[in-house]
Amino acid sequence: MGPKAKKKSGSKKKRITKADQLKQLQEEEERRQKEEEEARVKYEKEEMERLEIQRAEKEKLQKLEAKDLERRNGELEELYLLEACFPEAEKLKRDSRLLSQWKHYIQCDGSPDPSISQEINTFISLWKEETNETFEAVTAKSKLVLNLIEKLKLILLETPSYDLQEKNIIQYQGSILELQELLHLKFNIATEILLRQASTLADLDSGNMEKVIRDENVTVYVWANLKKNPRYRSIRFSETQTGFEIPRILATSDIALRLLHTRYDHVTPLGPVPTASQEHTSAVTYFGKDEVKSVEAAVSKDLQEEYKEQENESNSVHEEETKVDEQGGIEGQTILKEGLQKYTYPPETAEDFETENTFPPIEVMLEVHENVLFFENPMVARWDAEGKHWKTDGISNVSYKSEDRLITFSLDTFGPVTLIQDAHVNMPYQSWELRPLDVNKVLLTVTTVFTEIQIQIKENLCMLASIKLNNQKHSSILEEKWMTPVSFIIALKEAGLNIFPTGHSHFYVVINYKLPLVEVKAYRQMALLSSAFAFGWSKWNTVCNSDKVVFQVREHLPKEEPIQNPNWTLLMFNGDRAQSLKINESSDAFSEALKEETEFHSTLYHMVKDFASKEAMKKVRCSSCQFVDSVCHMLLSTRLLSYS
């Protein structure tokens, strides 16, 4: 047998006894208890530090709140002194209205003062007595008539409710209606005079009469069917894209057609006169019997429900009529001894015929006025004389070529037509900014889904500075035209640029609701500061509660060079307290935490005063009261804090 293998040293493990195991467990338990104790001590220390910080912050906030409360009366008294500019501006407006009446009196230019019933009634009576006026004479006179109507509307809109008596409202509205009806009658008489000369104006090719008369407020297209040739069913007025495609029955009838294309609305009934209890700005609507296309936000009860607005451009295609009580529009007329008679289409006795085949729709081609903007394809509406509103039935085959600004549609019957679009197509806004430009002059920029609108405000006037569509500048006839805020808002609405919510707009737009009192206080104080401070949209305004508004602000003196990345401060305001926020636009979450080294104030004026220069505050105190009032009017009209 060979030698036995030697056992390896250390191969046998040392056996752990129960005592060792017990000792090891005891050590682990002691270590665990020590770690827990250390963690507890650390937690208690951190909790004490946190509570101490909270206590210190609470104490600091209480001191700041107490300090704010202590100086609140003083700050509000100073604000009230600054806000005295608003009643002062109202006084200046009243003085301006009186001065305007005096200037008109001493001018002695022969035109009446529409606010004086004796003068306007005399003017209407004398014009009624004038007979056999041609289109040229009527269109020339229409400029004065439309100016008188515009003055009366502005009186109703601009005069405070406490200065307007009920009898004055009835008088002014009655004068508007009389002027509208008389203007319509004069156009009808002028058209009849023109048609009595139809044979001398006949076209050499077709043998029918075609006539186009243009004016800044109206374009008249007249066609007389002299030959009654069924082959001539397509009518195109020379040097225009406007015309008709008429059914055979009309092509063989002894009729004439007139398209009275106006830039004003004398069809939609007048809306109620704004009172102190109503909203700051109100949609303007007109009453009358004429052909129209208007861009008003609330033209009728029916359209209010459908939140549509009209283009301020009327398209009525009709034949001659002499009766004022006949509604304008596409109407057939025939000349008899007693004058023009209305041609009803389809005839009232058409029950014996297959109306759809015998009396097919009239196809109409219209050129849309270049000064009116449509952000979506427009809809065509016709006037319902019985219901006194616009409706879209009886219209088919609508086609709109935006590049050519040409709209084509088929119309079942004659009558006034208009183009409409969503009144709230540019709401809510995507962003906004209010920036000083010069002494008592600011630039308001409102950006929507479709456009960017820039409005300049100086003293008591407003002006459209620029429009951008698809990031490209778009020219407008309103640019460089200074107007009072009320006139300016009306003009923008009529051009299709509606950024002015009405009392019912929140039913059709998803808005960021804010308490009205908070909004009003914010707008008034922003207007007070606007000569030296820029204000801008903040995304956090949609996150905070409805009793608070959040926006950006920074000092911006007009002579400063433009800054690439300006340093904005975020302010939060609830109507009674203003504070600077610790967060900024780039923060991940919203917080109402107070910015370090800032305090609470009762007004925005005193809030910005903490970080503003002396020069900026001097400019604020020296602002014109009319300028501040105009800025406030525009902020209240656009309601940027709720509709952005």
XYZ file of C-alpha atoms in Angstrom:
644
model
C 0.000 0.000 0.000
C 1.251 3.425 -0.776
C 1.798 6.180 1.756
C -1.360 7.956 3.166
C -2.124 11.427 1.763
C -1.407 14.252 4.151
C -4.370 16.348 5.353
C -4.359 19.977 4.121
C -3.820 22.444 6.877
C -6.728 24.911 7.473
C -9.173 22.962 5.335
C -11.351 22.445 8.348
C -13.528 25.586 9.144
C -13.667 26.956 12.576
C -16.999 26.083 14.131
C -19.126 29.132 15.245
C -20.610 28.686 18.597
C -24.024 29.849 19.733
C -22.365 32.463 21.874
C -20.629 33.910 18.820
C -23.881 33.955 16.900
C -25.610 35.702 19.749
C -22.845 38.264 19.989
C -22.986 38.924 16.234
C -26.754 39.432 16.316
C -26.366 41.749 19.246
C -23.777 43.840 17.374
C -26.039 44.089 14.304
C -28.973 45.122 16.475
C -26.868 47.775 18.177
C -25.656 49.044 14.785
C -29.236 49.143 13.481
C -30.443 50.984 16.583
C -27.581 53.428 16.225
C -28.424 54.089 12.580
C -32.101 54.525 13.442
C -31.183 56.892 16.237
C -28.938 58.867 13.930
C -31.688 58.953 11.287
C -34.224 60.029 13.933
C -31.944 62.745 15.216
C -31.234 63.876 11.682
C -34.956 63.870 10.813
C -35.840 65.763 13.974
C -33.094 68.255 13.245
C -34.228 68.695 9.660
C -37.863 68.917 10.755
C -36.935 71.505 13.359
C -35.002 73.418 10.718
C -37.947 73.124 8.305
C -40.404 74.258 10.943
C -38.064 77.056 11.876
C -37.835 78.116 8.232
C -41.620 77.869 7.932
C -42.021 79.841 11.135
C -39.537 82.425 9.938
C -41.233 82.620 6.521
C -44.652 82.812 8.126
C -43.415 85.477 10.500
C -41.847 87.305 7.557
C -45.084 87.053 5.555
C -47.086 88.205 8.559
C -44.780 91.174 8.935
C -45.055 91.907 5.203
C -48.841 91.541 5.357
C -48.972 93.764 8.412
C -46.731 96.275 6.657
C -48.949 96.111 3.576
C -52.059 96.578 5.717
C -50.460 99.452 7.573
C -49.681 101.401 4.395
C -52.764 100.239 2.488
C -54.820 103.365 3.069
C -51.947 105.577 1.986
C -51.341 103.566 -1.176
C -55.037 103.521 -2.081
C -55.306 107.268 -1.515
C -52.372 107.808 -3.876
C -53.969 105.468 -6.431
C -57.272 107.346 -6.187
C -55.433 110.577 -6.924
C -53.849 108.989 -10.001
C -57.176 107.522 -11.125
C -58.696 110.976 -11.073
C -57.507 111.040 -14.686
C -60.502 108.882 -15.689
C -63.262 111.345 -14.664
C -61.069 114.118 -16.052
C -60.934 112.296 -19.395
C -64.750 111.973 -19.363
C -65.008 115.715 -18.739
C -62.702 116.402 -21.692
C -64.815 114.130 -23.898
C -67.930 116.058 -22.936
C -66.179 119.368 -23.615
C -65.005 117.986 -26.955
C -68.563 117.066 -27.934
C -69.771 120.558 -27.079
C -66.834 122.114 -28.930
C -67.613 119.969 -31.968
C -71.170 121.309 -32.004
C -69.869 124.863 -31.735
C -67.346 124.367 -34.544
C -70.083 122.963 -36.761
C -72.266 125.971 -35.972
C -69.624 128.555 -36.898
C -68.545 126.674 -40.045
C -71.851 127.404 -41.782
C -71.075 124.866 -44.523
C -74.715 124.065 -45.183
C -74.647 120.602 -43.614
C -77.016 119.992 -40.691
C -76.068 119.118 -37.136
C -77.640 115.636 -36.851
C -78.065 116.004 -33.086
C -80.454 118.959 -33.559
C -83.845 117.625 -34.647
C -84.910 120.835 -36.418
C -81.805 120.870 -38.612
C -81.881 117.183 -39.561
C -85.646 117.264 -40.224
C -85.214 120.293 -42.481
C -82.412 118.520 -44.355
C -84.573 115.410 -44.874
C -87.591 117.448 -46.017
C -85.571 119.486 -48.519
C -83.946 116.365 -49.974
C -87.323 114.683 -50.351
C -88.443 117.635 -52.475
C -85.530 117.203 -54.877
C -86.659 115.071 -57.808
C -85.151 113.401 -60.866
C -81.710 113.040 -59.287
C -79.277 110.912 -61.260
C -77.066 108.220 -59.787
C -74.126 110.608 -59.843
C -76.090 113.177 -57.837
C -77.375 110.596 -55.348
C -73.958 109.005 -54.790
C -72.447 112.454 -54.231
C -75.157 113.292 -51.677
C -74.864 109.846 -50.091
C -71.425 110.743 -48.698
C -73.012 113.480 -46.584
C -75.955 111.253 -45.610
C -73.695 108.385 -44.521
C -71.569 110.856 -42.575
C -74.662 112.125 -40.739
C -75.726 108.553 -39.945
C -72.217 107.771 -38.661
C -72.261 110.864 -36.428
C -75.592 109.860 -34.926
C -74.372 106.331 -34.232
C -71.236 107.643 -32.552
C -73.288 110.016 -30.408
C -75.334 107.045 -29.191
C -72.213 104.978 -28.514
C -69.818 107.569 -27.113
C -72.189 109.598 -24.945
C -72.364 108.259 -21.365
C -75.753 106.903 -20.356
C -76.181 109.645 -17.750
C -75.913 112.263 -20.509
C -78.418 110.541 -22.817
C -82.132 111.045 -22.256
C -84.689 108.587 -23.578
C -86.195 111.211 -25.891
C -82.749 111.860 -27.393
C -82.192 108.156 -28.072
C -85.586 107.921 -29.813
C -84.812 111.083 -31.802
C -81.371 109.916 -32.967
C -82.525 106.412 -33.881
C -85.510 107.845 -35.721
C -83.244 110.177 -37.701
C -80.957 107.266 -38.605
C -83.911 105.259 -39.879
C -85.314 108.180 -41.904
C -81.945 108.866 -43.531
C -81.447 105.204 -44.402
C -84.912 104.887 -45.941
C -84.569 108.124 -47.877
C -81.168 107.109 -49.246
C -82.633 103.799 -50.375
C -85.569 105.586 -52.043
C -83.213 107.973 -53.846
C -81.201 105.059 -55.242
C -84.408 103.451 -56.473
C -85.574 106.636 -58.217
C -82.128 107.135 -59.760
C -82.203 103.558 -61.032
C -85.610 104.112 -62.646
C -84.331 107.263 -64.372
C -81.351 105.287 -65.630
C -83.525 102.442 -66.928
C -85.747 104.847 -68.876
C -82.627 105.614 -70.918
C -81.795 101.925 -71.340
C -82.196 101.839 -75.117
C -79.597 104.582 -75.597
C -77.143 102.704 -73.353
C -77.601 99.314 -75.022
C -74.540 97.142 -75.599
C -73.715 96.674 -79.307
C -73.045 92.945 -78.990
C -75.899 91.740 -76.784
C -78.364 94.542 -77.398
C -79.058 94.707 -73.644
C -78.145 97.531 -71.296
C -75.263 97.164 -68.852
C -74.114 99.926 -66.522
C -71.608 100.051 -63.645
C -71.376 103.079 -61.342
C -68.644 103.087 -58.692
C -68.266 105.115 -55.529
C -66.229 104.721 -52.341
C -69.343 103.601 -50.448
C -71.374 101.808 -53.112
C -71.045 100.084 -56.484
C -74.159 99.755 -58.638
C -74.506 97.135 -61.375
C -77.600 97.526 -63.592
C -78.682 95.187 -66.423
C -81.809 95.660 -68.534
C -83.151 92.824 -70.657
C -84.024 94.699 -73.863
C -83.704 91.900 -76.418
C -85.182 89.064 -74.329
C -82.928 86.624 -76.150
C -82.888 83.234 -74.355
C -79.308 82.674 -75.550
C -78.034 85.584 -73.427
C -78.325 84.044 -69.986
C -74.777 84.717 -68.798
C -74.233 88.306 -67.673
C -70.751 89.663 -66.939
C -70.271 93.354 -66.281
C -67.350 94.781 -68.223
C -63.970 95.068 -66.459
C -65.324 93.133 -63.466
C -65.825 89.554 -62.381
C -69.313 90.341 -61.120
C -72.330 88.933 -62.896
C -75.238 86.487 -63.036
C -76.280 83.279 -64.675
C -80.039 83.665 -65.057
C -82.676 80.997 -65.841
C -84.326 80.894 -69.260
C -87.601 82.289 -67.896
C -85.819 85.478 -66.777
C -83.834 85.736 -70.016
C -87.124 85.964 -71.934
C -88.884 88.296 -69.485
C -89.248 92.076 -69.635
C -87.157 92.729 -66.537
C -84.040 94.455 -65.246
C -81.602 93.426 -62.532
C -79.700 95.652 -60.133
C -76.875 94.692 -57.822
C -76.394 97.405 -55.205
C -73.123 96.543 -53.495
C -72.734 98.766 -50.426
C -69.993 99.178 -47.849
C -72.519 99.822 -45.095
C -75.286 97.928 -43.332
C -78.768 99.441 -43.540
C -80.633 96.138 -43.235
C -79.795 94.766 -39.792
C -81.951 96.377 -37.061
C -80.334 98.773 -34.638
C -79.107 97.183 -31.446
C -79.893 98.539 -27.981
C -77.985 101.627 -26.897
C -75.313 100.665 -24.310
C -76.111 101.762 -20.776
C -74.059 101.965 -17.611
C -75.205 98.475 -16.609
C -74.087 96.912 -19.885
C -70.633 95.865 -20.988
C -67.962 98.424 -21.783
C -68.200 97.977 -25.538
C -71.096 96.690 -27.515
C -71.580 95.417 -31.039
C -73.022 98.068 -33.325
C -75.899 97.098 -35.537
C -78.022 99.175 -37.840
C -81.629 99.261 -38.947
C -82.905 100.071 -42.387
C -84.060 98.724 -45.740
C -81.076 98.497 -48.007
C -78.597 96.025 -49.396
C -75.837 95.127 -47.024
C -72.785 93.199 -45.981
C -71.439 93.991 -42.508
C -68.888 92.557 -40.166
C -70.702 93.069 -36.881
C -70.280 90.579 -34.090
C -73.926 90.550 -33.069
C -76.126 91.520 -35.941
C -79.323 89.806 -34.959
C -80.727 87.414 -32.399
C -80.358 84.555 -34.838
C -76.738 85.335 -35.601
C -75.949 85.957 -31.960
C -76.918 82.368 -31.321
C -74.813 81.170 -34.219
C -71.932 83.520 -33.253
C -71.492 84.678 -36.803
C -70.357 88.067 -37.951
C -71.013 89.950 -41.141
C -68.712 91.634 -43.560
C -69.421 95.345 -43.834
C -70.188 95.098 -47.473
C -73.653 94.622 -48.944
C -74.481 92.595 -51.959
C -78.039 93.030 -53.125
C -78.885 92.197 -56.606
C -82.306 93.333 -57.616
C -84.337 95.076 -60.238
C -85.727 98.523 -59.843
C -88.278 99.205 -57.201
C -89.808 102.442 -56.029
C -91.482 101.299 -52.827
C -89.456 101.894 -49.697
C -91.302 99.137 -47.869
C -89.919 96.565 -50.323
C -86.795 94.882 -49.070
C -83.694 95.307 -51.216
C -81.951 92.368 -52.794
C -82.054 90.408 -56.009
C -85.418 91.460 -57.329
C -86.995 91.528 -60.761
C -88.795 94.657 -61.917
C -90.693 95.722 -64.976
C -91.399 99.283 -66.066
C -95.082 100.213 -66.354
C -96.791 103.585 -66.621
C -96.934 103.918 -62.869
C -93.225 103.141 -62.556
C -91.167 100.112 -61.652
C -93.029 97.105 -60.351
C -91.493 94.283 -58.377
C -90.999 90.994 -60.208
C -91.411 88.167 -57.725
C -89.217 85.133 -58.376
C -90.441 82.448 -58.245
C -93.932 83.873 -58.955
C -96.534 83.517 -56.226
C -98.684 81.566 -58.721
C -95.923 79.001 -59.325
C -97.832 76.256 -57.522
C -99.051 74.895 -60.855
C -95.483 74.437 -62.060
C -92.601 72.269 -61.011
C -90.812 75.125 -59.273
C -87.396 73.484 -59.081
C -87.307 72.856 -62.844
C -89.246 75.849 -64.145
C -87.729 78.378 -61.755
C -84.167 77.210 -61.051
C -81.852 79.237 -58.764
C -80.048 82.345 -60.003
C -76.261 81.951 -60.011
C -74.477 85.038 -58.664
C -70.793 85.963 -58.945
C -69.533 88.692 -56.603
C -66.185 90.362 -56.044
C -65.408 90.560 -52.330
C -64.109 93.946 -51.259
C -60.357 93.880 -50.720
C -60.562 95.716 -47.390
C -62.463 92.894 -45.687
C -60.588 89.898 -44.271
C -61.914 86.357 -44.128
C -59.847 83.885 -42.119
C -62.026 80.989 -43.225
C -64.218 80.508 -46.277
C -67.190 82.854 -45.791
C -70.782 81.691 -45.606
C -73.540 83.389 -47.582
C -76.673 84.508 -45.759
C -79.866 86.133 -46.980
C -82.141 88.556 -45.164
C -85.413 87.198 -43.785
C -87.741 90.206 -43.928
C -90.392 88.557 -41.755
C -88.086 87.239 -39.049
C -85.806 90.307 -39.224
C -82.607 88.272 -39.239
C -80.048 86.681 -41.562
C -80.423 83.017 -42.518
C -78.560 80.579 -44.752
C -81.387 78.544 -46.297
C -82.269 79.111 -49.947
C -78.570 79.400 -50.846
C -76.540 76.611 -52.451
C -73.398 75.797 -54.465
C -71.235 78.294 -52.566
C -67.678 78.514 -53.902
C -65.030 80.990 -52.732
C -61.731 81.701 -54.496
C -59.669 83.521 -51.892
C -56.873 84.538 -54.279
C -59.299 86.130 -56.739
C -61.595 87.285 -53.907
C -64.523 85.938 -55.924
C -67.522 84.163 -54.441
C -70.125 82.263 -56.451
C -73.432 80.943 -55.139
C -76.949 80.028 -56.242
C -79.898 81.962 -54.854
C -83.455 80.607 -54.838
C -85.107 84.023 -54.670
C -84.276 87.722 -54.847
C -83.246 89.629 -51.718
C -80.352 91.100 -49.713
C -77.372 88.812 -49.185
C -74.279 89.077 -47.032
C -71.107 87.174 -46.249
C -70.602 85.943 -42.697
C -67.832 84.266 -40.747
C -67.349 83.057 -37.178
C -67.312 86.192 -35.043
C -64.864 84.528 -32.649
C -62.474 83.070 -35.204
C -59.601 85.049 -33.638
C -60.420 84.096 -30.045
C -58.930 83.112 -27.718
C -55.697 84.981 -28.337
C -52.360 83.189 -28.235
C -50.401 86.046 -26.655
C -50.320 89.815 -26.239
C -47.995 92.669 -25.331
C -48.457 96.337 -24.415
C -45.288 98.394 -24.945
C -44.498 102.133 -24.677
C -43.367 103.856 -27.885
C -43.103 107.515 -26.970
C -44.602 110.105 -24.675
C -48.274 109.153 -24.271
C -47.993 106.571 -27.030
C -48.031 102.756 -26.820
C -48.189 99.729 -29.094
C -50.638 96.911 -28.343
C -49.850 93.610 -30.087
C -52.422 90.805 -30.102
C -51.440 87.453 -31.625
C -54.131 84.973 -32.656
C -54.139 81.657 -34.526
C -54.534 83.448 -37.865
C -53.047 86.895 -37.462
C -50.946 89.365 -35.509
C -52.593 92.757 -35.035
C -50.639 95.809 -33.869
C -52.540 98.835 -32.578
C -51.003 102.195 -31.735
C -52.649 104.333 -29.071
C -51.776 107.972 -28.495
C -53.672 110.595 -26.539
C -57.371 109.919 -27.283
C -56.818 108.175 -30.640
C -56.104 104.669 -31.947
C -54.613 103.449 -35.217
C -54.047 100.102 -36.910
C -50.246 99.882 -37.169
C -49.939 96.569 -38.993
C -51.534 93.199 -39.731
C -49.658 89.962 -40.338
C -51.201 86.921 -42.011
C -49.103 83.765 -42.055
C -46.169 85.843 -40.740
C -46.394 88.163 -43.747
C -47.472 91.792 -43.645
C -50.937 92.471 -45.010
C -51.896 95.967 -46.143
C -55.170 97.505 -44.993
C -57.023 100.709 -45.772
C -57.283 101.299 -42.013
C -53.528 101.651 -41.546
C -52.255 105.128 -40.651
C -55.815 106.337 -39.923
C -56.218 107.759 -36.421
C -59.681 107.328 -34.866
C -61.318 107.555 -31.477
C -61.439 104.188 -29.653
C -65.158 103.619 -30.363
C -64.826 104.459 -34.072
C -61.676 102.346 -34.294
C -63.340 99.262 -32.779
C -66.281 99.594 -35.181
C -63.913 99.951 -38.160
C -61.896 96.855 -37.183
C -65.040 94.764 -36.768
C -66.327 95.935 -40.143
C -63.037 94.857 -41.717
C -63.359 91.357 -40.234
C -60.755 91.928 -37.507
C -62.826 91.154 -34.438
C -60.732 90.941 -31.267
C -63.417 92.503 -29.114
C -65.476 90.041 -27.034
C -69.098 90.845 -26.260
C -71.292 89.864 -23.347
C -72.162 86.524 -24.929
C -68.705 85.584 -26.306
C -67.874 83.292 -23.390
C -70.617 80.938 -24.605
C -68.654 80.273 -27.809
C -65.013 80.589 -26.720
C -63.099 78.556 -24.152
C -61.863 81.396 -21.978
C -59.671 81.801 -18.932
C -62.375 83.218 -16.683
C -61.358 85.968 -14.281
C -63.514 87.877 -11.835
C -64.698 91.052 -13.606
C -63.715 93.346 -10.746
C -60.173 91.934 -10.702
C -59.909 92.415 -14.465
C -61.160 95.999 -14.365
C -58.785 96.980 -11.576
C -55.866 95.365 -13.414
C -56.644 97.118 -16.716
C -57.049 100.526 -15.072
C -53.740 100.260 -13.247
C -51.923 98.812 -16.279
C -53.164 101.813 -18.275
C -51.820 104.171 -15.602
C -48.365 102.561 -15.893
C -48.328 102.016 -19.664
C -46.289 105.110 -20.530
C -43.157 103.644 -18.882
C -43.790 99.918 -18.410
C -44.322 97.061 -20.842
C -46.817 94.324 -20.007
C -47.000 90.863 -21.545
C -48.856 87.563 -21.599
C -47.894 84.837 -19.102
C -48.693 81.137 -19.367
C -49.247 81.049 -15.588
C -52.351 83.223 -15.921
C -54.261 80.134 -17.054
C -53.086 78.144 -14.006
C -53.887 80.534 -11.172
C -57.379 80.867 -9.714
C -60.111 83.011 -11.241
C -59.703 85.615 -8.486
C -56.106 86.310 -9.540
C -54.359 87.432 -12.721
C -50.716 86.861 -13.633
C -48.784 88.803 -16.260
C -45.269 89.920 -17.082
C -44.018 93.460 -16.567
C -40.789 95.346 -17.087
C -39.674 98.934 -17.165
C -39.419 100.152 -20.743
C -38.556 103.767 -21.404
C -39.383 104.752 -25.002
C -35.859 105.924 -25.856
C -34.258 102.654 -24.789
C -32.657 100.414 -27.395
C -34.551 97.145 -28.016
C -33.351 94.319 -25.748
C -32.925 90.831 -27.211
C -33.860 88.939 -24.032
C -35.576 91.415 -21.726
C -35.755 90.654 -18.038
C -39.446 90.326 -17.242
C -40.912 90.240 -13.739
C -43.948 88.087 -13.024
C -46.669 89.869 -11.087
C -49.762 88.377 -9.506
C -52.704 90.626 -8.651
C -56.070 89.902 -7.041
C -57.462 93.418 -7.094
C -56.451 94.163 -3.504
C -52.866 92.886 -3.363
C -49.977 92.728 -5.824
C -46.828 90.645 -5.469
C -43.779 89.556 -7.448
C -43.581 85.805 -8.002
C -40.495 83.705 -7.390
C -41.115 81.644 -10.532
C -40.579 82.775 -14.121
C -41.969 81.731 -17.509
C -39.439 78.875 -17.732
C -40.292 77.330 -14.364
C -41.629 73.770 -14.288
C -44.579 74.382 -11.996
C -46.718 77.246 -10.763
C -46.124 78.635 -7.296
C -47.455 81.696 -5.524
C -44.231 81.988 -3.519
C -43.092 85.564 -3.030
C -39.929 86.610 -4.817
C -36.951 87.184 -2.498
C -36.421 90.709 -1.224
C -39.839 91.886 -2.405
C -42.938 92.989 -0.541
C -46.710 92.984 -0.865
C -48.471 96.095 -2.102
C -52.094 97.092 -2.427
C -51.700 98.394 -5.980
C -49.737 97.572 -9.111
C -48.460 101.156 -9.123
C -46.694 100.740 -5.769
C -45.570 97.221 -6.675
C -43.589 98.345 -9.738
C -42.427 101.428 -7.889
C -40.215 99.142 -5.765
C -37.991 98.246 -8.731
C -38.625 101.180 -11.096
C -36.351 104.112 -11.842
C -37.258 107.656 -10.864
C -37.501 108.606 -14.534
C -40.058 105.863 -15.175
C -42.265 106.900 -12.268
C -42.041 110.530 -13.358
C -43.331 109.554 -16.808
C -46.200 107.654 -15.193
C -47.244 110.661 -13.115
C -47.046 112.951 -16.149
C -49.180 110.784 -18.443
C -52.054 112.456 -20.255
C -55.457 111.572 -18.811
C -56.898 111.067 -22.318
C -54.053 108.693 -23.153
C -54.574 106.624 -19.996
C -58.321 106.504 -20.633
C -57.814 105.339 -24.249
C -55.406 102.573 -23.210
C -57.837 101.437 -20.527
C -60.700 101.468 -23.045
C -58.748 99.231 -25.416
C -57.727 96.812 -22.638
C -61.324 96.560 -21.433
C -62.516 96.035 -25.005
C -60.052 93.233 -25.797
C -60.138 91.623 -22.316
C -56.663 90.206 -22.750
C -56.488 88.561 -19.333
C -59.619 86.427 -19.885
C -59.410 85.750 -23.626
C -55.750 84.710 -23.898
